[in-house]
Coordinates of C-alpha atoms in Angstrom, one line a residue:
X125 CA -5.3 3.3 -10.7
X126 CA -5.0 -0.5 -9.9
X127 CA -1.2 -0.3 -8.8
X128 CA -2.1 2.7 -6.8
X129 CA -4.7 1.2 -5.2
X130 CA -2.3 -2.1 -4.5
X131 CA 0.5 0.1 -3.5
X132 CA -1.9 1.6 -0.6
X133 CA -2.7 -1.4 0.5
X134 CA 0.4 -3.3 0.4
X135 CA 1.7 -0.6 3.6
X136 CA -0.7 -2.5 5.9
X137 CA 0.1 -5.8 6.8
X138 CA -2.6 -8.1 8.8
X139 CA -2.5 -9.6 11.8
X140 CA -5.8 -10.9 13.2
X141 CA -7.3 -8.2 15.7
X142 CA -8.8 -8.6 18.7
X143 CA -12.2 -6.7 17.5
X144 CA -14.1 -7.1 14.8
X145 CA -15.1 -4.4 12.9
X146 CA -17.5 -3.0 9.8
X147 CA -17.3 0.0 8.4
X148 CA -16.4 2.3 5.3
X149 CA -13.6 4.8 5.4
X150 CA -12.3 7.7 2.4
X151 CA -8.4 6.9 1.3
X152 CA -6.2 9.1 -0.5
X153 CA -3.3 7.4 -1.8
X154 CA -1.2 8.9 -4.5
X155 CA -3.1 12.0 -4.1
X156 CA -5.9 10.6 -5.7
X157 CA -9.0 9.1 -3.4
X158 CA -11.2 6.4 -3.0
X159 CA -13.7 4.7 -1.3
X160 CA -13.7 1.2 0.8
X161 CA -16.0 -0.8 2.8
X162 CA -15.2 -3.8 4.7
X163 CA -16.9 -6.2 6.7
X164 CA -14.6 -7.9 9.1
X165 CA -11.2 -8.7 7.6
X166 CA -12.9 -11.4 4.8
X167 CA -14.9 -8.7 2.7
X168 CA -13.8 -5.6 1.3
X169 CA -15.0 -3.5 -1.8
X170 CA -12.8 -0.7 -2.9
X171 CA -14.2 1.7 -5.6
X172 CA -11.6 2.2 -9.1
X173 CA -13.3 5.2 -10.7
X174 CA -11.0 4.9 -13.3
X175 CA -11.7 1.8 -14.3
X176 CA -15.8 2.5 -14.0
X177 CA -16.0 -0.1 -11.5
X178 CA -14.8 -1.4 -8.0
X179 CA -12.4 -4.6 -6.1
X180 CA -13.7 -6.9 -4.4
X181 CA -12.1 -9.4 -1.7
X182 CA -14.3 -12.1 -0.6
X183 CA -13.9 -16.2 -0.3
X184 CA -10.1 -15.0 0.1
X185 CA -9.9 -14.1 -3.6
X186 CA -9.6 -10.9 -5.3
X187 CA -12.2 -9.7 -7.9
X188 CA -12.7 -6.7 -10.6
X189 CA -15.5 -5.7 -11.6
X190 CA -15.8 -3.3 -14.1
X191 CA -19.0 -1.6 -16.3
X192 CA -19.4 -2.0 -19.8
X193 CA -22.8 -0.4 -21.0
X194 CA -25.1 -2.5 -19.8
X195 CA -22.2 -5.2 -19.6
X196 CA -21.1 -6.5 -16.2
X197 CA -17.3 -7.8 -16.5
X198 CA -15.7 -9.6 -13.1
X199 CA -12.3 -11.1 -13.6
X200 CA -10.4 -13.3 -11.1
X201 CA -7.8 -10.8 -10.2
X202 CA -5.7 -13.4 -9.2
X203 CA -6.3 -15.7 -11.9
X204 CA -5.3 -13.6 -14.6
X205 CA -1.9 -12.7 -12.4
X206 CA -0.9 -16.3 -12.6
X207 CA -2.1 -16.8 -16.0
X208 CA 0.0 -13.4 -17.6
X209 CA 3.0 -15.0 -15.7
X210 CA 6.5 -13.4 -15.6
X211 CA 4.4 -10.6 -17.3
X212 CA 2.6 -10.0 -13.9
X213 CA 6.0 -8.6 -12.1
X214 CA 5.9 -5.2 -12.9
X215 CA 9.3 -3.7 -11.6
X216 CA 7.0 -0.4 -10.5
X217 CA 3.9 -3.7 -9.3
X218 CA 5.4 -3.3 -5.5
X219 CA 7.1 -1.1 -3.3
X220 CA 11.1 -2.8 -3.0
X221 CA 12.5 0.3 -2.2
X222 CA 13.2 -0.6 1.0
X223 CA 15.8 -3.3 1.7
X224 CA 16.5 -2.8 5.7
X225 CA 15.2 -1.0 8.4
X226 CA 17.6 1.4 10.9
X227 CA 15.0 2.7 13.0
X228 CA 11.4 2.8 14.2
X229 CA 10.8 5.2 17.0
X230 CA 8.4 7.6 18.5
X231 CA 8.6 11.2 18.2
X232 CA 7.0 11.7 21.2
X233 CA 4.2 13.8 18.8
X234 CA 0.7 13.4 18.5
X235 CA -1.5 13.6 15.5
X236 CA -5.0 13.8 14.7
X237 CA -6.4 12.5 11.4
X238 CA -10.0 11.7 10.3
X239 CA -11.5 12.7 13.6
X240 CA -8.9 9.7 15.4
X241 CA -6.0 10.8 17.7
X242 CA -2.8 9.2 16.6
X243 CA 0.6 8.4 17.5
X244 CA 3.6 9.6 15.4
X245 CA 6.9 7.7 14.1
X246 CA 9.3 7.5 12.2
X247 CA 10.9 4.8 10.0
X248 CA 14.2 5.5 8.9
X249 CA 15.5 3.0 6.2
X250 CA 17.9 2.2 3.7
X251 CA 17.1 1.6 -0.2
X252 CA 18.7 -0.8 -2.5
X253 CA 21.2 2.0 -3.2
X254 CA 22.4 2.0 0.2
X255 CA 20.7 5.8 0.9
X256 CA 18.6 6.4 3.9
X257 CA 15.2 7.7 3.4
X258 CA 12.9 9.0 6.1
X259 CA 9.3 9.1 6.6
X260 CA 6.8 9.8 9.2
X261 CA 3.5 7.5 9.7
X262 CA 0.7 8.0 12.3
X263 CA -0.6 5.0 14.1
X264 CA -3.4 4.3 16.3
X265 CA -5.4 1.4 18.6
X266 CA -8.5 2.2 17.6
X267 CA -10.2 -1.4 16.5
X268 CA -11.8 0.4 12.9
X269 CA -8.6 1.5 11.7
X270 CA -7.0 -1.6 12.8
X271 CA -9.4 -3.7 11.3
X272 CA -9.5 -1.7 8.0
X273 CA -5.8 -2.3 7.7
X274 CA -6.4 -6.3 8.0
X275 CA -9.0 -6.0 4.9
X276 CA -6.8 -4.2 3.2
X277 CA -3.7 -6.2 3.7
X278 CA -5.6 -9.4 2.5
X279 CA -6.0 -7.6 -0.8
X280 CA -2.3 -7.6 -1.0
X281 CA -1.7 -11.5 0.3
X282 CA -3.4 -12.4 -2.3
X283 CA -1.4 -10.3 -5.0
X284 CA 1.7 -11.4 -3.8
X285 CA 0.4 -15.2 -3.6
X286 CA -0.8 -15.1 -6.9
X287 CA 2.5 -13.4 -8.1
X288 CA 4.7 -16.1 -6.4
X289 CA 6.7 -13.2 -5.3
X290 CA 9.2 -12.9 -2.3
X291 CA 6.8 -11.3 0.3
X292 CA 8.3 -7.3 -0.3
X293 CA 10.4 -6.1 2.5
X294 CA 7.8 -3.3 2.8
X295 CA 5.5 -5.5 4.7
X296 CA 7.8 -7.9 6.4
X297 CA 8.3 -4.3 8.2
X298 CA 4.8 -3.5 8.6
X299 CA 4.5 -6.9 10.4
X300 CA 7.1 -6.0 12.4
X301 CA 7.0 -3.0 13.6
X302 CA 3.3 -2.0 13.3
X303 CA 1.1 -4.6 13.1
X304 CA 2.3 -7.4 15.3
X305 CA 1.9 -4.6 17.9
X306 CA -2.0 -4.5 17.1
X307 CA -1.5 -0.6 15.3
X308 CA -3.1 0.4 12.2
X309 CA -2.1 3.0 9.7
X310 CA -3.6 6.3 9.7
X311 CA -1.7 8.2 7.4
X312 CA 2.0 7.3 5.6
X313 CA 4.2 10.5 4.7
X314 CA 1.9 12.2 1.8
X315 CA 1.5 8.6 0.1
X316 CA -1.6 7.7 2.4
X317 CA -4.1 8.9 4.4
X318 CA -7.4 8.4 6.3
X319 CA -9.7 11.0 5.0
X320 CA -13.0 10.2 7.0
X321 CA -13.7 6.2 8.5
X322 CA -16.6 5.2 10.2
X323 CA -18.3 1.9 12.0
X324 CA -21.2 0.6 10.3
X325 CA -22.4 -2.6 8.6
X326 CA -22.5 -2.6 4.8
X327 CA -25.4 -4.5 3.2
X328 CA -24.5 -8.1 2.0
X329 CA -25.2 -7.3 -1.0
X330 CA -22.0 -4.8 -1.7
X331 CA -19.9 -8.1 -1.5
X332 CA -21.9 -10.3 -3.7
X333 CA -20.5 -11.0 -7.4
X334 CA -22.8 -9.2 -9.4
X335 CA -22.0 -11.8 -12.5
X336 CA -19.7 -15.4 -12.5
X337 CA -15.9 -14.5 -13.3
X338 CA -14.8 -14.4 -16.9
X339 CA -12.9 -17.1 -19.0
X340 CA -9.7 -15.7 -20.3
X341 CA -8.3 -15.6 -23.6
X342 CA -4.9 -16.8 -21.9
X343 CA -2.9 -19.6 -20.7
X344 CA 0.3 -19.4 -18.5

């Protein structure tokens, strides 16, 4: 569940908007889905069912908190990454399937999704075996969407920080050719989507550390 949920977000790349926005929005990524609130682009909680608990990205780090009986577990997320090492980079951990991009166009189409119209594109691109592969993504101005995609995103910096990794070529393209021209990501082939998203203010509360991160057994 937590390289899904990493994969999702690593499609949106941030850039900082020109409104800020609150709100809590349904995902499905992977076919499976989820629930996120965010506050701004500094806090975000994303639920991990699987796990029995959530992520949380506040003070620009990365938390998981998971439920144990009546035991409350949080672990730096990004912490343990550089802690496990060489062990962290997972060949399947990010999306390097795409090593150059042909083409980004409009189809001239329009799409609606979770109640928000959308434009549609595609991204034609090669793969590190020299194929092309072609996908459609809907994109949109409106300042929720946009701003979800910059809490999400930061989810991802910090993976990849913590990592040490090249920044994937996947999001050097988002920055590119989506973000950089203040869009955010509706929906991405079958691999994401928007389900429902709306504007609100989530309590405080759903960002505070329920317990101080643990110590880990590990060194680097």
């Amino acid at each position: 569940m937590f390289s899904k949920i990493a994969l999702a977000a690593v499609i949106i790349l941030c850039f900082p908007a020109l409104v800020w926005a609150d709100g809590n929005a349904s995902i499905m990524s992977g076919g499976e889905t989820t629930t996120v609130e965010f506050s701004g682009q500094k806090f975000l909680r994303m639920d991990a069912p699987e796990a029995g608990g959530y992520m949380l990205l506040r003070d620009d780090k990365l938390y998981s908190v998971a439920h144990e009986g009546d035991r409350v577990m949080v672990f730096d997320i990004a912490a343990a990454l550089k802690a496990m090492g060489g062990s962290a980079r997972q060949e399947s951990f990010w999306d390097e399937d795409v090593v150059e991009v042909v083409s980004f166009e409009s189809t001239g189409e329009n799409e609606t999704v979770a109640g928000i119209p959308g434009e549609v594109y595609e991204l034609q691109a090669l793969n590190r075996e020299g194929k092309k592969q072609v996908s459609t993504l809907v994109l949109t101005e409106h300042p929720i969407v946009v701003e979800l995609s910059a809490a999400m995103f930061r989810m991802s910096e910090t993976l990849v920080n913590a990592i040490g990794d090249e920044t994937p070529r996947s999001l050097l393209m988002m920055k590119d050719h989506i973000i950089a021209k203040d869009k955010g990501i509706l929906r991405q082939g079958e691999d994401f989507e928007i389900i429902s998203i709306t504007e609100n203010s989530p309590s405080a509360e759903r960002f505070a550390l329920p317990a101080e991160p643990m110590k880990l057994p590990f060194g680097g």
